[in-house]
Amino acid sequence: MSEPIHPYASLVDHGGGLYTLDGAWRKSPFKRRMTVIRREDGELAIHSAIRLEVGDYASILDPLGRVGLIVVPSSLHGDEARYYAERYPEAKVLVPEPVKSKCAPKLPRVDGTVVEDWPASWKDALVPLQVEGTRMGEAIFLHVPSRTLVVTDLVFHFTDELEGFTRTLMTWNGVVNRLGPSRIFRWFFLKDREALRRSLRPVNGWDFERVVMSHGTIVETDGKQRFLDGFA
């Protein structure tokens, strides 16, 4: 039996071919976020998939274009990508190389790994970077047209969406009104600090203003400096 479909909000158009959709996840107090990227020719990339009601694929996604790429960005964000892989059999499903063996059992197919098998047709619009030194094997992405960095759990950023004990916990975790890695990430998910630092060096040369993460408030301005400061 498949899991129930969790509630989700409307698709938000950020301009430049970048869209996001926020949703609930089981009993978690945190929302999660799917990112949809539309190339100029109408092909779509789905990042960190959130399962939709059957009719909403046709009414929300299909009018935007053809789903050609399904990105599982880490071992922690691939549980619902299988619904997209099944609905869009022509789309390529790519996973991070360090956690390919963890991601594969959740999917009906894996067509390759991020970076190594990245489609040439996407290289100018969406630039992948494999992050090293973490347990979840996350890959991050630069969406060039909208000047946006797209990440999953590498950084968090909460502002006004939390309250009570959850806000207290995330304040202790160092991610309320701050963009950066959490304490929990540093303690439990970071394996090799130097490998992480080395793999993130290309970000210094990337041009972006916005940061879209899977959990928290999207950073609309000064995102690059705040991201770099978070890892200083």
PDB file of C-alpha atoms in Angstrom:
ATOM      1  CA  MET A   1       0.000   0.000   0.000  1.00  0.00           C
ATOM      2  CA  SER A   2       1.380   3.407  -0.943  1.00  0.00           C
ATOM      3  CA  GLU A   3       1.606   6.215   1.564  1.00  0.00           C
ATOM      4  CA  PRO A   4      -1.119   8.840   1.671  1.00  0.00           C
ATOM      5  CA  ILE A   5      -0.611  11.994  -0.335  1.00  0.00           C
ATOM      6  CA  HIS A   6       0.497  14.733   2.033  1.00  0.00           C
ATOM      7  CA  PRO A   7      -0.997  18.235   1.777  1.00  0.00           C
ATOM      8  CA  TYR A   8       0.774  20.783  -0.403  1.00  0.00           C
ATOM      9  CA  ALA A   9       0.366  24.411  -1.426  1.00  0.00           C
ATOM     10  CA  SER A  10       0.100  26.055  -4.835  1.00  0.00           C
ATOM     11  CA  LEU A  11       2.974  26.223  -7.275  1.00  0.00           C
ATOM     12  CA  VAL A  12       4.836  29.543  -6.940  1.00  0.00           C
ATOM     13  CA  ASP A  13       6.359  31.197 -10.013  1.00  0.00           C
ATOM     14  CA  HIS A  14       9.592  33.017  -9.092  1.00  0.00           C
ATOM     15  CA  GLY A  15      10.332  34.094 -12.649  1.00  0.00           C
ATOM     16  CA  GLY A  16      13.077  33.036 -15.003  1.00  0.00           C
ATOM     17  CA  GLY A  17      11.727  29.501 -15.256  1.00  0.00           C
ATOM     18  CA  LEU A  18      11.939  28.746 -11.520  1.00  0.00           C
ATOM     19  CA  TYR A  19       8.949  27.364  -9.591  1.00  0.00           C
ATOM     20  CA  THR A  20       8.558  25.967  -6.083  1.00  0.00           C
ATOM     21  CA  LEU A  21       5.862  23.984  -4.287  1.00  0.00           C
ATOM     22  CA  ASP A  22       5.784  23.579  -0.502  1.00  0.00           C
ATOM     23  CA  GLY A  23       4.202  20.641   1.258  1.00  0.00           C
ATOM     24  CA  ALA A  24       3.840  18.765   4.520  1.00  0.00           C
ATOM     25  CA  TRP A  25       5.752  15.583   5.331  1.00  0.00           C
ATOM     26  CA  ARG A  26       4.103  13.021   7.593  1.00  0.00           C
ATOM     27  CA  LYS A  27       3.945  14.440  11.138  1.00  0.00           C
ATOM     28  CA  SER A  28       6.980  16.674  10.789  1.00  0.00           C
ATOM     29  CA  PRO A  29       6.547  20.290  11.972  1.00  0.00           C
ATOM     30  CA  PHE A  30       8.703  21.379   9.025  1.00  0.00           C
ATOM     31  CA  LYS A  31       7.459  21.907   5.518  1.00  0.00           C
ATOM     32  CA  ARG A  32       9.412  20.518   2.583  1.00  0.00           C
ATOM     33  CA  ARG A  33       9.889  22.024  -0.856  1.00  0.00           C
ATOM     34  CA  MET A  34       9.943  20.780  -4.436  1.00  0.00           C
ATOM     35  CA  THR A  35      11.629  22.898  -7.105  1.00  0.00           C
ATOM     36  CA  VAL A  36      10.542  22.815 -10.741  1.00  0.00           C
ATOM     37  CA  ILE A  37      12.771  24.337 -13.402  1.00  0.00           C
ATOM     38  CA  ARG A  38      11.567  25.132 -16.904  1.00  0.00           C
ATOM     39  CA  ARG A  39      14.056  25.387 -19.710  1.00  0.00           C
ATOM     40  CA  GLU A  40      13.417  27.886 -22.523  1.00  0.00           C
ATOM     41  CA  ASP A  41      12.267  25.121 -24.854  1.00  0.00           C
ATOM     42  CA  GLY A  42       9.679  23.948 -22.303  1.00  0.00           C
ATOM     43  CA  GLU A  43      11.441  20.907 -20.860  1.00  0.00           C
ATOM     44  CA  LEU A  44      11.057  20.561 -17.070  1.00  0.00           C
ATOM     45  CA  ALA A  45      13.397  19.347 -14.344  1.00  0.00           C
ATOM     46  CA  ILE A  46      11.851  18.117 -11.073  1.00  0.00           C
ATOM     47  CA  HIS A  47      14.044  18.520  -7.978  1.00  0.00           C
ATOM     48  CA  SER A  48      13.163  16.883  -4.651  1.00  0.00           C
ATOM     49  CA  ALA A  49       9.821  15.542  -5.855  1.00  0.00           C
ATOM     50  CA  ILE A  50       6.591  15.899  -3.887  1.00  0.00           C
ATOM     51  CA  ARG A  51       3.828  13.483  -4.838  1.00  0.00           C
ATOM     52  CA  LEU A  52       0.721  15.184  -6.237  1.00  0.00           C
ATOM     53  CA  GLU A  53      -2.891  14.207  -6.585  1.00  0.00           C
ATOM     54  CA  VAL A  54      -3.370  12.453  -9.914  1.00  0.00           C
ATOM     55  CA  GLY A  55      -5.277  15.325 -11.482  1.00  0.00           C
ATOM     56  CA  ASP A  56      -2.728  17.909 -10.388  1.00  0.00           C
ATOM     57  CA  TYR A  57       0.045  16.518 -12.571  1.00  0.00           C
ATOM     58  CA  ALA A  58      -2.135  17.381 -15.543  1.00  0.00           C
ATOM     59  CA  SER A  59      -3.371  20.721 -14.221  1.00  0.00           C
ATOM     60  CA  ILE A  60      -0.192  22.034 -12.527  1.00  0.00           C
ATOM     61  CA  LEU A  61       2.867  20.504 -14.184  1.00  0.00           C
ATOM     62  CA  ASP A  62       1.906  19.431 -17.686  1.00  0.00           C
ATOM     63  CA  PRO A  63       0.806  22.929 -18.810  1.00  0.00           C
ATOM     64  CA  LEU A  64       4.333  24.163 -18.025  1.00  0.00           C
ATOM     65  CA  GLY A  65       6.024  21.713 -20.372  1.00  0.00           C
ATOM     66  CA  ARG A  66       7.402  18.200 -20.695  1.00  0.00           C
ATOM     67  CA  VAL A  67       9.105  16.560 -17.712  1.00  0.00           C
ATOM     68  CA  GLY A  68      12.488  15.451 -19.023  1.00  0.00           C
ATOM     69  CA  LEU A  69      14.639  15.282 -15.900  1.00  0.00           C
ATOM     70  CA  ILE A  70      13.891  13.957 -12.400  1.00  0.00           C
ATOM     71  CA  VAL A  71      16.616  14.834  -9.896  1.00  0.00           C
ATOM     72  CA  VAL A  72      16.968  12.988  -6.608  1.00  0.00           C
ATOM     73  CA  PRO A  73      19.329  15.413  -4.837  1.00  0.00           C
ATOM     74  CA  SER A  74      20.227  13.264  -1.828  1.00  0.00           C
ATOM     75  CA  SER A  75      19.474   9.986  -0.096  1.00  0.00           C
ATOM     76  CA  LEU A  76      16.970  11.803   2.124  1.00  0.00           C
ATOM     77  CA  HIS A  77      14.908  13.377  -0.658  1.00  0.00           C
ATOM     78  CA  GLY A  78      13.941  10.594  -3.024  1.00  0.00           C
ATOM     79  CA  ASP A  79      10.955   8.852  -1.448  1.00  0.00           C
ATOM     80  CA  GLU A  80       8.353  10.284  -3.843  1.00  0.00           C
ATOM     81  CA  ALA A  81      10.388  10.598  -7.029  1.00  0.00           C
ATOM     82  CA  ARG A  82       9.120   7.171  -8.078  1.00  0.00           C
ATOM     83  CA  TYR A  83       5.675   8.598  -8.812  1.00  0.00           C
ATOM     84  CA  TYR A  84       7.219  10.973 -11.341  1.00  0.00           C
ATOM     85  CA  ALA A  85       9.446   8.280 -12.815  1.00  0.00           C
ATOM     86  CA  GLU A  86       6.362   6.114 -13.383  1.00  0.00           C
ATOM     87  CA  ARG A  87       4.221   8.909 -14.801  1.00  0.00           C
ATOM     88  CA  TYR A  88       6.953  10.286 -17.071  1.00  0.00           C
ATOM     89  CA  PRO A  89       8.748   7.193 -18.456  1.00  0.00           C
ATOM     90  CA  GLU A  90      10.774   9.232 -20.978  1.00  0.00           C
ATOM     91  CA  ALA A  91      12.333  11.402 -18.256  1.00  0.00           C
ATOM     92  CA  LYS A  92      15.875  10.712 -17.058  1.00  0.00           C
ATOM     93  CA  VAL A  93      16.177   9.890 -13.341  1.00  0.00           C
ATOM     94  CA  LEU A  94      19.511  10.976 -11.883  1.00  0.00           C
ATOM     95  CA  VAL A  95      20.859  10.437  -8.365  1.00  0.00           C
ATOM     96  CA  PRO A  96      24.056  11.483  -6.539  1.00  0.00           C
ATOM     97  CA  GLU A  97      26.911   9.079  -7.180  1.00  0.00           C
ATOM     98  CA  PRO A  98      27.988   8.703  -3.501  1.00  0.00           C
ATOM     99  CA  VAL A  99      24.538   7.407  -2.474  1.00  0.00           C
ATOM    100  CA  LYS A 100      23.410   5.654  -5.647  1.00  0.00           C
ATOM    101  CA  SER A 101      23.025   2.331  -3.837  1.00  0.00           C
ATOM    102  CA  LYS A 102      20.771   3.973  -1.217  1.00  0.00           C
ATOM    103  CA  CYS A 103      18.589   5.769  -3.754  1.00  0.00           C
ATOM    104  CA  ALA A 104      18.131   2.967  -6.281  1.00  0.00           C
ATOM    105  CA  PRO A 105      15.780   0.752  -4.187  1.00  0.00           C
ATOM    106  CA  LYS A 106      13.306   3.658  -3.896  1.00  0.00           C
ATOM    107  CA  LEU A 107      13.021   4.116  -7.661  1.00  0.00           C
ATOM    108  CA  PRO A 108      11.688   2.093 -10.602  1.00  0.00           C
ATOM    109  CA  ARG A 109      14.849   3.014 -12.530  1.00  0.00           C
ATOM    110  CA  VAL A 110      18.055   5.029 -12.285  1.00  0.00           C
ATOM    111  CA  ASP A 111      19.359   6.412 -15.570  1.00  0.00           C
ATOM    112  CA  GLY A 112      22.620   7.759 -14.232  1.00  0.00           C
ATOM    113  CA  THR A 113      24.269   9.953 -11.656  1.00  0.00           C
ATOM    114  CA  VAL A 114      24.291  13.699 -11.174  1.00  0.00           C
ATOM    115  CA  VAL A 115      27.360  15.349 -12.736  1.00  0.00           C
ATOM    116  CA  GLU A 116      28.649  12.223 -14.551  1.00  0.00           C
ATOM    117  CA  ASP A 117      25.471  11.742 -16.600  1.00  0.00           C
ATOM    118  CA  TRP A 118      24.152  15.294 -16.605  1.00  0.00           C
ATOM    119  CA  PRO A 119      22.364  15.991 -19.934  1.00  0.00           C
ATOM    120  CA  ALA A 120      24.214  18.353 -22.257  1.00  0.00           C
ATOM    121  CA  SER A 121      20.899  20.088 -22.978  1.00  0.00           C
ATOM    122  CA  TRP A 122      20.713  21.228 -19.336  1.00  0.00           C
ATOM    123  CA  LYS A 123      24.313  22.355 -18.797  1.00  0.00           C
ATOM    124  CA  ASP A 124      23.719  26.017 -19.651  1.00  0.00           C
ATOM    125  CA  ALA A 125      20.570  26.369 -17.522  1.00  0.00           C
ATOM    126  CA  LEU A 126      21.160  24.155 -14.488  1.00  0.00           C
ATOM    127  CA  VAL A 127      24.686  23.500 -13.241  1.00  0.00           C
ATOM    128  CA  PRO A 128      25.177  20.516 -10.872  1.00  0.00           C
ATOM    129  CA  LEU A 129      27.793  20.203  -8.147  1.00  0.00           C
ATOM    130  CA  GLN A 130      28.391  17.046  -6.138  1.00  0.00           C
ATOM    131  CA  VAL A 131      29.023  17.870  -2.477  1.00  0.00           C
ATOM    132  CA  GLU A 132      31.516  15.577  -0.813  1.00  0.00           C
ATOM    133  CA  GLY A 133      32.038  14.590   2.800  1.00  0.00           C
ATOM    134  CA  THR A 134      28.403  14.124   3.901  1.00  0.00           C
ATOM    135  CA  ARG A 135      26.356  11.047   4.763  1.00  0.00           C
ATOM    136  CA  MET A 136      23.394  12.042   2.582  1.00  0.00           C
ATOM    137  CA  GLY A 137      25.513  12.589  -0.531  1.00  0.00           C
ATOM    138  CA  GLU A 138      23.740  15.797  -1.502  1.00  0.00           C
ATOM    139  CA  ALA A 139      24.219  17.476  -4.865  1.00  0.00           C
ATOM    140  CA  ILE A 140      23.460  21.189  -5.249  1.00  0.00           C
ATOM    141  CA  PHE A 141      22.508  23.188  -8.333  1.00  0.00           C
ATOM    142  CA  LEU A 142      22.865  26.652  -9.832  1.00  0.00           C
ATOM    143  CA  HIS A 143      19.904  27.781 -11.907  1.00  0.00           C
ATOM    144  CA  VAL A 144      21.586  30.291 -14.169  1.00  0.00           C
ATOM    145  CA  PRO A 145      18.608  32.217 -15.638  1.00  0.00           C
ATOM    146  CA  SER A 146      17.081  33.058 -12.236  1.00  0.00           C
ATOM    147  CA  ARG A 147      20.438  33.343 -10.402  1.00  0.00           C
ATOM    148  CA  THR A 148      19.291  30.791  -7.830  1.00  0.00           C
ATOM    149  CA  LEU A 149      21.169  28.211  -5.759  1.00  0.00           C
ATOM    150  CA  VAL A 150      18.995  25.121  -5.165  1.00  0.00           C
ATOM    151  CA  VAL A 151      19.893  22.922  -2.181  1.00  0.00           C
ATOM    152  CA  THR A 152      18.125  20.421   0.058  1.00  0.00           C
ATOM    153  CA  ASP A 153      19.481  19.843   3.587  1.00  0.00           C
ATOM    154  CA  LEU A 154      22.923  21.395   3.256  1.00  0.00           C
ATOM    155  CA  VAL A 155      21.509  24.623   4.695  1.00  0.00           C
ATOM    156  CA  PHE A 156      18.360  25.596   6.575  1.00  0.00           C
ATOM    157  CA  HIS A 157      16.817  29.038   7.070  1.00  0.00           C
ATOM    158  CA  PHE A 158      13.813  29.593   9.309  1.00  0.00           C
ATOM    159  CA  THR A 159      12.237  32.969  10.085  1.00  0.00           C
ATOM    160  CA  ASP A 160       8.615  33.324  11.211  1.00  0.00           C
ATOM    161  CA  GLU A 161       7.217  29.898  10.277  1.00  0.00           C
ATOM    162  CA  LEU A 162       8.113  28.149  13.538  1.00  0.00           C
ATOM    163  CA  GLU A 163       6.769  28.540  17.053  1.00  0.00           C
ATOM    164  CA  GLY A 164       6.915  26.934  20.470  1.00  0.00           C
ATOM    165  CA  PHE A 165       9.306  24.069  21.120  1.00  0.00           C
ATOM    166  CA  THR A 166      10.120  23.648  17.431  1.00  0.00           C
ATOM    167  CA  ARG A 167      11.336  27.243  17.184  1.00  0.00           C
ATOM    168  CA  THR A 168      13.377  26.810  20.369  1.00  0.00           C
ATOM    169  CA  LEU A 169      14.946  23.655  18.960  1.00  0.00           C
ATOM    170  CA  MET A 170      15.829  25.259  15.636  1.00  0.00           C
ATOM    171  CA  THR A 171      17.199  28.340  17.397  1.00  0.00           C
ATOM    172  CA  TRP A 172      19.526  26.041  19.330  1.00  0.00           C
ATOM    173  CA  ASN A 173      20.248  24.305  16.027  1.00  0.00           C
ATOM    174  CA  GLY A 174      21.549  27.632  14.688  1.00  0.00           C
ATOM    175  CA  VAL A 175      19.190  28.047  11.730  1.00  0.00           C
ATOM    176  CA  VAL A 176      16.624  30.647  12.845  1.00  0.00           C
ATOM    177  CA  ASN A 177      17.276  33.949  11.052  1.00  0.00           C
ATOM    178  CA  ARG A 178      20.511  32.419   9.776  1.00  0.00           C
ATOM    179  CA  LEU A 179      21.307  30.670   6.506  1.00  0.00           C
ATOM    180  CA  GLY A 180      23.749  27.850   7.008  1.00  0.00           C
ATOM    181  CA  PRO A 181      24.353  24.260   8.057  1.00  0.00           C
ATOM    182  CA  SER A 182      22.692  23.182  11.281  1.00  0.00           C
ATOM    183  CA  ARG A 183      24.413  21.843  14.359  1.00  0.00           C
ATOM    184  CA  ILE A 184      22.698  18.504  13.770  1.00  0.00           C
ATOM    185  CA  PHE A 185      24.157  18.425  10.264  1.00  0.00           C
ATOM    186  CA  ARG A 186      27.645  19.111  11.588  1.00  0.00           C
ATOM    187  CA  TRP A 187      27.342  16.481  14.331  1.00  0.00           C
ATOM    188  CA  PHE A 188      25.561  13.656  12.500  1.00  0.00           C
ATOM    189  CA  PHE A 189      25.736  14.136   8.727  1.00  0.00           C
ATOM    190  CA  LEU A 190      29.197  15.611   8.174  1.00  0.00           C
ATOM    191  CA  LYS A 191      31.837  12.919   7.641  1.00  0.00           C
ATOM    192  CA  ASP A 192      34.785  14.875   6.249  1.00  0.00           C
ATOM    193  CA  ARG A 193      34.973  18.622   6.859  1.00  0.00           C
ATOM    194  CA  GLU A 194      37.887  19.187   4.474  1.00  0.00           C
ATOM    195  CA  ALA A 195      36.208  17.230   1.671  1.00  0.00           C
ATOM    196  CA  LEU A 196      33.094  19.349   2.119  1.00  0.00           C
ATOM    197  CA  ARG A 197      35.085  22.578   2.072  1.00  0.00           C
ATOM    198  CA  ARG A 198      37.018  21.500  -1.024  1.00  0.00           C
ATOM    199  CA  SER A 199      33.935  20.411  -2.957  1.00  0.00           C
ATOM    200  CA  LEU A 200      32.165  23.733  -2.291  1.00  0.00           C
ATOM    201  CA  ARG A 201      34.957  25.871  -3.755  1.00  0.00           C
ATOM    202  CA  PRO A 202      33.276  26.211  -7.177  1.00  0.00           C
ATOM    203  CA  VAL A 203      30.387  28.050  -5.472  1.00  0.00           C
ATOM    204  CA  ASN A 204      32.718  31.026  -5.024  1.00  0.00           C
ATOM    205  CA  GLY A 205      32.593  31.531  -8.783  1.00  0.00           C
ATOM    206  CA  TRP A 206      28.840  31.104  -9.157  1.00  0.00           C
ATOM    207  CA  ASP A 207      26.527  34.066  -9.698  1.00  0.00           C
ATOM    208  CA  PHE A 208      23.373  33.810  -7.597  1.00  0.00           C
ATOM    209  CA  GLU A 209      21.205  36.025  -5.434  1.00  0.00           C
ATOM    210  CA  ARG A 210      18.455  33.648  -4.300  1.00  0.00           C
ATOM    211  CA  VAL A 211      18.835  30.448  -2.263  1.00  0.00           C
ATOM    212  CA  VAL A 212      16.070  27.832  -2.338  1.00  0.00           C
ATOM    213  CA  MET A 213      16.408  25.166   0.339  1.00  0.00           C
ATOM    214  CA  SER A 214      14.094  22.265   1.158  1.00  0.00           C
ATOM    215  CA  HIS A 215      13.182  23.462   4.652  1.00  0.00           C
ATOM    216  CA  GLY A 216      12.670  27.077   5.644  1.00  0.00           C
ATOM    217  CA  THR A 217      12.266  30.539   4.172  1.00  0.00           C
ATOM    218  CA  ILE A 218      13.670  31.152   0.698  1.00  0.00           C
ATOM    219  CA  VAL A 219      16.451  33.766   0.725  1.00  0.00           C
ATOM    220  CA  GLU A 220      15.674  36.292  -2.004  1.00  0.00           C
ATOM    221  CA  THR A 221      18.596  38.705  -1.709  1.00  0.00           C
ATOM    222  CA  ASP A 222      22.305  38.536  -0.863  1.00  0.00           C
ATOM    223  CA  GLY A 223      22.060  34.751  -0.938  1.00  0.00           C
ATOM    224  CA  LYS A 224      25.595  34.075  -2.134  1.00  0.00           C
ATOM    225  CA  GLN A 225      27.299  36.050   0.616  1.00  0.00           C
ATOM    226  CA  ARG A 226      24.998  34.615   3.260  1.00  0.00           C
ATOM    227  CA  PHE A 227      25.627  31.080   2.001  1.00  0.00           C
ATOM    228  CA  LEU A 228      29.389  31.566   2.042  1.00  0.00           C
ATOM    229  CA  ASP A 229      29.240  33.179   5.495  1.00  0.00           C
ATOM    230  CA  GLY A 230      27.304  30.174   6.761  1.00  0.00           C
ATOM    231  CA  PHE A 231      30.244  27.917   5.870  1.00  0.00           C
ATOM    232  CA  ALA A 232      33.006  30.315   6.877  1.00  0.00           C
TER     233      ALA A 232
END
